[in-house]
Short mmCIF file of N, CA and C in Angstrom, two decimals:
data_model
loop_
_atom_site.label_atom_id
_atom_site.label_comp_id
_atom_site.label_asym_id
_atom_site.label_seq_id
_atom_site.Cartn_x
_atom_site.Cartn_y
_atom_site.Cartn_z
N MET A 765 0.66 -0.95 0.22
CA MET A 765 -0.04 0.03 -0.04
C MET A 765 0.93 1.33 -0.30
N ASP A 766 0.27 2.09 -1.05
CA ASP A 766 1.54 3.33 -0.87
C ASP A 766 0.57 4.52 0.08
N TRP A 767 1.47 3.99 1.40
CA TRP A 767 0.98 5.08 2.86
C TRP A 767 1.36 6.38 2.40
N ASN A 768 2.81 6.93 1.77
CA ASN A 768 2.74 8.02 1.59
C ASN A 768 2.02 8.73 0.52
N MET A 769 1.11 8.04 -0.38
CA MET A 769 0.35 9.04 -1.02
C MET A 769 -1.07 8.67 -0.34
N ILE A 770 -1.49 8.02 0.70
CA ILE A 770 -2.62 8.31 1.47
C ILE A 770 -2.47 9.59 2.56
N MET A 771 -0.85 9.57 2.94
CA MET A 771 -0.51 10.63 3.60
C MET A 771 -0.66 11.68 2.68
N ASP A 772 -0.38 12.01 2.08
CA ASP A 772 -0.20 13.28 1.17
C ASP A 772 -1.77 13.55 0.84
N MET A 773 -2.71 12.76 0.30
CA MET A 773 -4.14 13.00 0.32
C MET A 773 -4.47 13.44 1.31
N GLN A 774 -4.37 12.90 2.49
CA GLN A 774 -5.06 13.02 3.69
C GLN A 774 -4.78 14.52 3.94
N LYS A 775 -3.40 14.88 3.99
CA LYS A 775 -2.84 16.22 4.14
C LYS A 775 -3.46 17.21 3.60
N VAL A 776 -3.82 16.87 2.13
CA VAL A 776 -4.32 17.82 1.52
C VAL A 776 -5.58 18.31 2.11
N LEU A 777 -6.60 17.22 1.92
CA LEU A 777 -7.85 17.47 2.68
C LEU A 777 -7.70 18.31 4.41
N ASP A 778 -7.31 17.79 5.14
CA ASP A 778 -6.87 18.23 6.23
C ASP A 778 -6.68 20.08 6.20
N ASP A 779 -5.78 20.03 5.47
CA ASP A 779 -5.41 21.32 5.16
C ASP A 779 -6.36 22.46 4.49
N ARG A 780 -7.02 21.62 3.74
CA ARG A 780 -8.26 22.64 3.03
C ARG A 780 -9.61 22.78 4.30
N ILE A 781 -9.39 21.79 5.26
CA ILE A 781 -10.68 22.04 6.26
C ILE A 781 -10.19 22.52 7.06
N MET A 782 -9.00 22.62 7.61
CA MET A 782 -8.52 23.74 8.85
C MET A 782 -8.24 25.23 8.36
N ASP A 783 -8.04 25.47 7.24
CA ASP A 783 -8.05 26.85 6.29
C ASP A 783 -9.74 27.28 6.14
N LYS A 784 -10.53 26.09 6.19
CA LYS A 784 -11.88 26.61 6.09
C LYS A 784 -12.43 27.20 7.44
N ILE A 785 -11.93 26.42 8.60
CA ILE A 785 -12.52 26.26 9.60
C ILE A 785 -11.86 27.49 11.10
N ASN A 786 -10.80 27.73 10.25
CA ASN A 786 -9.78 28.66 10.67
C ASN A 786 -9.32 28.11 12.87
N ARG A 787 -9.14 26.97 12.71
CA ARG A 787 -8.96 26.49 14.08
C ARG A 787 -7.54 25.58 13.85
N THR A 788 -6.42 25.22 14.66
CA THR A 788 -5.54 24.68 14.95
C THR A 788 -5.87 23.23 14.81
N ARG A 789 -4.54 22.29 14.45
CA ARG A 789 -5.07 21.20 14.99
C ARG A 789 -4.93 20.41 15.97
N ALA A 790 -4.41 21.25 16.73
CA ALA A 790 -4.48 21.42 18.41
C ALA A 790 -6.12 21.22 18.80
N GLU A 791 -6.32 22.72 18.35
CA GLU A 791 -7.66 22.95 18.78
C GLU A 791 -8.57 21.64 18.68
N VAL A 792 -8.40 20.71 17.65
CA VAL A 792 -9.68 19.87 17.14
C VAL A 792 -9.27 18.28 17.23
N LYS A 793 -8.31 18.35 18.25
CA LYS A 793 -7.57 16.85 18.43
C LYS A 793 -8.49 16.03 18.86
N ASP A 794 -9.29 16.99 20.12
CA ASP A 794 -10.55 15.68 20.66
C ASP A 794 -11.70 15.64 20.23
N GLU A 795 -12.12 16.95 19.23
CA GLU A 795 -13.00 16.26 18.23
C GLU A 795 -12.55 14.93 17.06
N LYS A 796 -11.80 15.17 16.92
CA LYS A 796 -10.85 14.34 15.87
C LYS A 796 -11.26 12.67 16.91
N LEU A 797 -10.37 12.81 17.70
CA LEU A 797 -10.61 11.29 18.71
C LEU A 797 -12.16 10.89 18.56
N LEU A 798 -12.92 11.96 18.91
CA LEU A 798 -14.30 11.48 18.94
C LEU A 798 -14.84 10.84 17.96
N ALA A 799 -14.63 11.91 16.56
CA ALA A 799 -14.88 11.17 15.61
C ALA A 799 -14.63 9.63 15.33
N LEU A 800 -13.36 9.36 15.73
CA LEU A 800 -12.98 8.27 15.29
C LEU A 800 -13.76 7.02 16.12
N LEU A 801 -14.02 7.75 17.38
CA LEU A 801 -14.84 6.57 18.33
C LEU A 801 -16.30 6.06 17.39
N VAL A 802 -16.99 7.37 16.69
CA VAL A 802 -18.27 7.07 16.04
C VAL A 802 -18.36 6.37 14.63
N GLU A 803 -16.87 7.13 14.10
CA GLU A 803 -16.54 5.85 12.95
C GLU A 803 -16.58 4.61 13.12
N VAL A 804 -15.89 3.89 14.35
CA VAL A 804 -15.59 2.71 14.50
C VAL A 804 -17.18 2.35 15.11
N GLY A 805 -17.65 2.98 15.57
CA GLY A 805 -19.00 2.45 15.93
C GLY A 805 -19.93 2.42 14.79
N GLU A 806 -20.08 3.28 14.07
CA GLU A 806 -20.66 3.11 12.62
C GLU A 806 -20.12 1.61 11.81
N LEU A 807 -18.89 1.52 12.04
CA LEU A 807 -18.43 0.35 10.86
C LEU A 807 -18.73 -0.98 12.13
N ALA A 808 -18.61 -0.85 12.81
CA ALA A 808 -19.28 -2.01 14.02
C ALA A 808 -20.90 -2.50 13.70
N ASN A 809 -21.70 -1.49 13.31
CA ASN A 809 -23.05 -1.39 13.08
C ASN A 809 -23.25 -1.93 11.73
N GLU A 810 -22.32 -1.73 10.80
CA GLU A 810 -22.21 -2.16 9.47
C GLU A 810 -22.01 -3.62 9.47
N THR A 811 -21.40 -4.07 10.44
CA THR A 811 -20.68 -5.56 10.50
C THR A 811 -21.65 -6.63 11.45
N ARG A 812 -22.28 -5.63 12.16
CA ARG A 812 -23.49 -6.26 13.07
C ARG A 812 -22.86 -7.37 13.90
N CYS A 813 -21.43 -7.33 14.03
CA CYS A 813 -20.66 -8.64 14.79
C CYS A 813 -21.16 -8.30 16.36
N PHE A 814 -21.64 -7.27 16.72
CA PHE A 814 -22.22 -7.63 18.44
C PHE A 814 -23.63 -7.92 18.23
N LYS A 815 -24.34 -7.95 17.24
CA LYS A 815 -25.86 -7.87 17.32
C LYS A 815 -26.33 -9.68 17.51
N TYR A 816 -26.18 -10.24 18.69
CA TYR A 816 -26.39 -11.39 19.05
C TYR A 816 -27.80 -12.01 18.87
N TRP A 817 -28.73 -10.90 19.10
CA TRP A 817 -30.10 -11.04 19.39
C TRP A 817 -30.62 -10.94 17.73
N SER A 818 -29.77 -10.88 16.73
CA SER A 818 -30.37 -10.87 15.29
C SER A 818 -29.70 -11.76 14.42
N GLU A 819 -30.87 -12.37 13.42
CA GLU A 819 -30.08 -13.28 12.40
C GLU A 819 -30.22 -12.88 11.33
N LYS A 820 -29.89 -11.69 11.24
CA LYS A 820 -29.48 -10.80 10.10
C LYS A 820 -28.32 -10.85 10.02
N GLY A 821 -27.50 -10.86 9.02
CA GLY A 821 -25.93 -10.79 8.71
C GLY A 821 -25.48 -9.64 8.31
N PRO A 822 -24.15 -9.45 8.55
CA PRO A 822 -23.90 -8.35 8.17
C PRO A 822 -24.28 -7.43 6.97
N ASN A 823 -24.03 -6.32 6.77
CA ASN A 823 -24.53 -5.22 5.73
C ASN A 823 -23.39 -5.58 4.37
N ASP A 824 -23.64 -5.05 3.30
CA ASP A 824 -22.93 -5.23 2.14
C ASP A 824 -21.66 -4.77 2.11
N ARG A 825 -20.92 -5.52 1.83
CA ARG A 825 -19.46 -5.53 2.26
C ARG A 825 -18.75 -4.20 1.34
N GLN A 826 -19.13 -3.35 0.63
CA GLN A 826 -19.13 -2.35 0.02
C GLN A 826 -19.28 -0.88 1.33
N ASP A 827 -20.78 -1.21 1.63
CA ASP A 827 -20.88 -0.16 2.85
C ASP A 827 -19.81 -0.61 4.17
N ILE A 828 -19.66 -1.59 4.36
CA ILE A 828 -18.51 -2.16 5.36
C ILE A 828 -17.26 -0.94 5.21
N LEU A 829 -16.58 -1.45 3.75
CA LEU A 829 -15.43 -0.99 3.08
C LEU A 829 -15.34 0.95 3.40
N GLU A 830 -16.77 0.98 2.68
CA GLU A 830 -16.60 2.67 2.92
C GLU A 830 -16.37 3.15 4.57
N GLU A 831 -17.42 2.68 5.67
CA GLU A 831 -17.09 3.12 6.96
C GLU A 831 -15.74 2.60 7.65
N TYR A 832 -15.17 1.43 7.05
CA TYR A 832 -14.11 0.99 7.36
C TYR A 832 -12.96 1.94 6.80
N VAL A 833 -12.77 2.77 5.87
CA VAL A 833 -12.20 3.73 5.48
C VAL A 833 -12.08 5.10 5.78
N ASP A 834 -13.40 5.25 6.55
CA ASP A 834 -13.72 6.24 7.36
C ASP A 834 -12.41 6.59 8.51
N GLY A 835 -12.57 5.30 8.95
CA GLY A 835 -11.42 5.22 10.01
C GLY A 835 -10.27 5.33 9.95
N ILE A 836 -9.92 5.11 8.91
CA ILE A 836 -8.78 5.45 7.95
C ILE A 836 -7.85 6.81 8.31
N HIS A 837 -8.93 7.16 7.14
CA HIS A 837 -9.54 8.74 6.99
C HIS A 837 -8.60 9.62 8.82
N PHE A 838 -9.54 9.51 9.58
CA PHE A 838 -9.29 10.07 11.23
C PHE A 838 -7.73 9.37 11.68
N LEU A 839 -7.45 8.34 11.35
CA LEU A 839 -6.12 7.65 12.03
C LEU A 839 -5.21 8.35 11.24
N ILE A 840 -5.07 8.48 9.63
CA ILE A 840 -4.14 8.65 9.08
C ILE A 840 -3.79 10.36 9.62
N SER A 841 -5.17 10.92 9.75
CA SER A 841 -5.34 12.64 10.08
C SER A 841 -4.58 12.85 11.37
N ILE A 842 -5.08 12.03 12.57
CA ILE A 842 -3.81 12.00 14.01
C ILE A 842 -3.16 11.94 14.00
N GLY A 843 -2.28 10.99 12.60
CA GLY A 843 -1.01 10.88 12.71
C GLY A 843 -0.17 11.77 12.52
N LEU A 844 -0.72 12.55 11.50
CA LEU A 844 -0.13 13.78 10.49
C LEU A 844 -0.22 14.85 11.73
N ASP A 845 -0.98 14.96 12.57
CA ASP A 845 -1.29 16.00 13.18
C ASP A 845 -0.14 16.17 14.23
N ARG A 846 0.44 14.92 14.66
CA ARG A 846 1.65 14.68 15.53
C ARG A 846 2.76 13.95 14.61
N THR A 847 2.91 14.33 13.48
CA THR A 847 4.29 14.37 12.47
C THR A 847 4.42 12.83 12.71
N TYR A 848 3.87 11.77 12.73
CA TYR A 848 4.54 10.35 13.45
C TYR A 848 4.25 10.19 11.71
N THR A 849 5.64 8.81 11.82
CA THR A 849 5.81 8.07 10.49
C THR A 849 5.01 7.49 10.78
N ILE A 850 4.56 7.31 9.30
CA ILE A 850 3.46 5.59 9.43
C ILE A 850 3.87 5.24 8.00
N GLN A 851 4.23 3.91 8.53
CA GLN A 851 4.45 2.76 7.48
C GLN A 851 4.25 1.24 7.93
N PRO A 852 2.59 1.04 8.24
CA PRO A 852 2.35 0.06 9.21
C PRO A 852 2.52 -1.15 8.20
N THR A 853 2.01 -2.19 8.43
CA THR A 853 1.90 -3.37 8.34
C THR A 853 0.76 -4.25 8.10
N ILE A 854 0.22 -4.84 7.89
CA ILE A 854 -1.20 -5.73 8.10
C ILE A 854 -0.34 -7.10 8.78
N LYS A 855 -1.00 -7.34 9.97
CA LYS A 855 -1.00 -8.56 10.96
C LYS A 855 -2.36 -9.07 10.85
N PRO A 856 -2.61 -10.37 10.54
CA PRO A 856 -3.88 -10.81 10.75
C PRO A 856 -4.17 -11.06 12.31
N SER A 857 -5.20 -11.06 12.62
CA SER A 857 -5.78 -11.22 13.82
C SER A 857 -6.27 -12.53 14.35
N THR A 858 -6.13 -13.00 15.85
CA THR A 858 -7.04 -14.60 16.02
C THR A 858 -8.15 -14.07 16.84
N LYS A 859 -8.49 -12.90 17.15
CA LYS A 859 -9.46 -12.50 17.89
C LYS A 859 -10.76 -12.40 16.98
N SER A 860 -11.83 -12.40 18.07
CA SER A 860 -13.38 -12.42 17.20
C SER A 860 -13.72 -10.59 17.02
N LEU A 861 -14.51 -10.18 15.63
CA LEU A 861 -14.27 -9.34 15.45
C LEU A 861 -14.85 -8.70 16.65
N THR A 862 -16.17 -8.88 17.22
CA THR A 862 -16.46 -8.03 18.75
C THR A 862 -15.20 -7.70 19.38
N GLU A 863 -14.12 -8.82 19.80
CA GLU A 863 -13.28 -8.63 20.59
C GLU A 863 -12.17 -7.46 20.08
N GLN A 864 -12.11 -7.42 18.24
CA GLN A 864 -11.11 -6.67 17.61
C GLN A 864 -12.14 -5.09 18.06
N PHE A 865 -13.12 -5.07 18.17
CA PHE A 865 -13.76 -3.70 18.20
C PHE A 865 -13.47 -3.01 19.58
N HIS A 866 -13.47 -4.08 20.63
CA HIS A 866 -12.84 -3.56 22.03
C HIS A 866 -11.91 -3.14 22.01
N VAL A 867 -10.62 -4.12 20.99
CA VAL A 867 -9.61 -3.27 21.17
C VAL A 867 -9.49 -2.21 20.95
N ILE A 868 -10.08 -1.66 19.62
CA ILE A 868 -9.80 -0.44 18.99
C ILE A 868 -10.42 0.50 20.08
N TYR A 869 -11.54 0.21 20.49
CA TYR A 869 -11.94 1.62 21.38
C TYR A 869 -10.79 1.79 22.50
N GLU A 870 -10.66 0.39 23.14
CA GLU A 870 -10.03 0.92 24.14
C GLU A 870 -8.35 1.59 23.75
N GLY A 871 -8.03 1.17 22.74
CA GLY A 871 -6.42 1.68 22.23
C GLY A 871 -6.99 3.20 22.14
N ILE A 872 -8.05 3.77 21.24
CA ILE A 872 -8.61 5.37 21.34
C ILE A 872 -8.34 5.80 22.83
N VAL A 873 -9.33 5.34 23.71
CA VAL A 873 -8.94 5.86 24.72
C VAL A 873 -7.62 6.36 25.49
N GLN A 874 -6.89 5.27 25.45
CA GLN A 874 -5.49 4.92 25.78
C GLN A 874 -4.70 5.69 25.29
N TYR A 875 -4.88 6.18 23.96
CA TYR A 875 -4.11 7.55 23.15
C TYR A 875 -4.47 8.33 23.64
N LYS A 876 -5.76 8.65 23.79
CA LYS A 876 -6.46 9.64 24.33
C LYS A 876 -5.68 10.59 25.33
N SER A 877 -5.35 9.50 26.29
CA SER A 877 -5.03 9.66 27.63
C SER A 877 -3.25 10.19 27.74
N ASN A 878 -3.10 9.21 26.49
CA ASN A 878 -1.11 9.35 26.47
C ASN A 878 -1.34 9.14 24.94
N PRO A 879 -0.88 10.22 24.18
CA PRO A 879 -0.90 10.07 22.80
C PRO A 879 0.50 10.58 22.78
N SER A 880 0.95 9.22 22.59
CA SER A 880 2.70 8.81 22.20
C SER A 880 2.50 7.83 20.74
N GLU A 881 3.60 8.04 20.26
CA GLU A 881 3.84 7.27 18.62
C GLU A 881 3.28 5.88 18.78
N THR A 882 4.23 4.88 20.19
CA THR A 882 4.20 4.18 20.32
C THR A 882 2.20 3.51 20.22
N LEU A 883 1.36 4.15 21.32
CA LEU A 883 0.17 3.80 21.23
C LEU A 883 -0.66 3.78 20.17
N TYR A 884 -0.02 5.05 19.49
CA TYR A 884 -0.49 5.74 18.01
C TYR A 884 -0.42 4.33 16.99
N HIS A 885 0.73 3.90 16.83
CA HIS A 885 1.16 2.86 16.15
C HIS A 885 0.23 1.48 16.48
N GLN A 886 0.39 1.06 17.64
CA GLN A 886 -0.58 -0.17 17.98
C GLN A 886 -1.95 0.01 17.59
N LEU A 887 -2.89 1.43 17.48
CA LEU A 887 -3.94 1.62 17.40
C LEU A 887 -4.12 1.01 15.77
N LEU A 888 -3.23 1.65 15.45
CA LEU A 888 -3.31 1.48 13.43
C LEU A 888 -3.48 0.57 13.45
N SER A 889 -2.39 -0.22 13.85
CA SER A 889 -1.94 -1.78 13.32
C SER A 889 -3.29 -2.42 13.79
N ASP A 890 -3.73 -2.14 15.02
CA ASP A 890 -5.22 -3.13 15.12
C ASP A 890 -6.10 -2.62 14.04
N TYR A 891 -6.31 -1.26 14.20
CA TYR A 891 -7.43 -1.29 12.92
C TYR A 891 -7.17 -1.99 11.40
N LEU A 892 -5.84 -2.20 11.02
CA LEU A 892 -5.58 -2.31 10.12
C LEU A 892 -5.70 -4.32 10.13
N SER A 893 -5.60 -4.93 11.39
CA SER A 893 -5.87 -6.15 11.22
C SER A 893 -7.14 -6.28 11.49
N LEU A 894 -7.80 -5.22 11.87
CA LEU A 894 -9.44 -5.65 11.80
C LEU A 894 -10.07 -5.45 9.88
N GLY A 895 -9.49 -4.41 9.77
CA GLY A 895 -9.81 -4.75 8.17
C GLY A 895 -9.42 -6.19 7.32
N ASP A 896 -8.10 -6.79 7.81
CA ASP A 896 -8.08 -7.89 7.30
C ASP A 896 -8.82 -8.72 7.71
N THR A 897 -9.37 -8.76 8.94
CA THR A 897 -10.48 -9.77 9.60
C THR A 897 -11.76 -9.66 8.73
N LEU A 898 -12.11 -8.37 8.41
CA LEU A 898 -13.15 -8.22 7.69
C LEU A 898 -13.08 -8.56 5.83
N GLY A 899 -11.81 -8.92 5.59
CA GLY A 899 -11.72 -9.21 4.12
C GLY A 899 -11.23 -8.34 3.19
N PHE A 900 -10.51 -7.49 3.74
CA PHE A 900 -10.08 -6.10 2.81
C PHE A 900 -8.44 -6.57 2.65
N ASN A 901 -8.16 -6.48 1.31
CA ASN A 901 -6.83 -6.17 1.24
C ASN A 901 -6.37 -4.68 1.28
N GLU A 902 -4.69 -4.77 0.90
CA GLU A 902 -4.54 -3.15 0.48
C GLU A 902 -5.16 -2.50 -0.70
N THR A 903 -5.44 -3.31 -1.65
CA THR A 903 -6.16 -2.90 -2.66
C THR A 903 -7.27 -2.27 -2.55
N ASP A 904 -8.08 -3.02 -1.87
CA ASP A 904 -9.46 -2.74 -1.48
C ASP A 904 -9.31 -1.46 -0.58
N ILE A 905 -8.31 -1.58 -0.18
CA ILE A 905 -8.87 -0.23 1.09
C ILE A 905 -7.83 0.62 0.46
N PHE A 906 -7.02 0.92 -0.52
CA PHE A 906 -6.36 2.14 -0.98
C PHE A 906 -7.48 2.64 -1.88
N ARG A 907 -8.05 2.16 -2.91
CA ARG A 907 -9.01 2.56 -3.86
C ARG A 907 -10.33 3.24 -3.18
N ALA A 908 -10.74 2.08 -1.89
CA ALA A 908 -12.07 2.99 -1.07
C ALA A 908 -11.34 4.17 -0.45
N TYR A 909 -10.01 4.17 -0.03
CA TYR A 909 -9.76 5.41 0.46
C TYR A 909 -9.55 6.74 -0.27
N GLN A 910 -9.15 6.54 -1.49
CA GLN A 910 -9.21 7.33 -3.02
C GLN A 910 -10.52 7.69 -2.97
N ASP A 911 -11.50 7.00 -3.10
CA ASP A 911 -12.95 6.96 -3.78
C ASP A 911 -13.48 8.20 -2.55
N LYS A 912 -13.52 7.62 -1.00
CA LYS A 912 -13.63 8.40 -0.13
C LYS A 912 -13.55 9.74 -0.05
N ASN A 913 -11.70 9.81 -0.11
CA ASN A 913 -11.14 11.24 -0.07
C ASN A 913 -11.87 12.27 -1.24
N GLU A 914 -11.93 11.71 -2.54
CA GLU A 914 -12.68 12.47 -3.55
C GLU A 914 -14.23 12.96 -2.99
N VAL A 915 -14.70 12.01 -2.56
CA VAL A 915 -16.43 12.22 -1.59
C VAL A 915 -16.36 13.60 -0.94
N ASN A 916 -15.17 13.82 0.22
CA ASN A 916 -14.78 14.59 1.05
C ASN A 916 -14.07 15.83 0.76
N HIS A 917 -13.76 15.58 -0.58
CA HIS A 917 -13.38 17.08 -1.19
C HIS A 917 -14.67 17.53 -1.92
N GLU A 918 -15.36 16.79 -2.10
CA GLU A 918 -17.06 17.39 -2.86
C GLU A 918 -17.59 17.64 -1.69
N ARG A 919 -17.66 17.40 -0.51
CA ARG A 919 -18.70 17.74 0.47
C ARG A 919 -18.16 19.00 0.72
N GLN A 920 -16.71 19.28 0.96
CA GLN A 920 -15.91 20.39 1.33
C GLN A 920 -16.92 21.80 0.62
N LYS A 921 -16.46 21.42 -0.77
CA LYS A 921 -16.98 22.34 -1.54
C LYS A 921 -18.76 22.90 -1.58
N THR A 922 -19.69 21.96 -0.61
CA THR A 922 -20.62 22.18 -0.97
C THR A 922 -21.42 22.48 0.58
N GLY A 923 -20.17 22.58 1.72
CA GLY A 923 -20.27 23.29 2.81
C GLY A 923 -21.32 22.25 4.13
N TYR A 924 -20.95 20.78 3.68
CA TYR A 924 -20.90 19.04 4.60
C TYR A 924 -21.02 19.83 5.53
#
């Protein structure tokens, strides 16, 4: 995966947003972390992995992938704000989807309390492992990221 290209694309989007709202990256760090929590929740909802009471399976793979890359946008944005090096690898997980979501939520909360590069890399790694468990390969993620980045730019034009 071309992480440098993803970082460049995210930086352009972030700069556009920051110029528009006239706030600093430091001023929106808590909002970004909350947005990431929300996006992770929306992703979990699409997978339906926690809905033990329901017989309905997960939603459409494309919908799940779109929610997944929303999380990638925020994770990369957070890493850029802190000027972290981003060259992750995708490692398969043996945990259930539900367990993986718990790990990610806990990682976000830990990172908020202690925003270290080590915790950031662990969080990103855990999120990429979740993508692997969901059946997404690097090509899927990269293309979906590009598509969503384009949508996000269009949304900025229309005052989304």
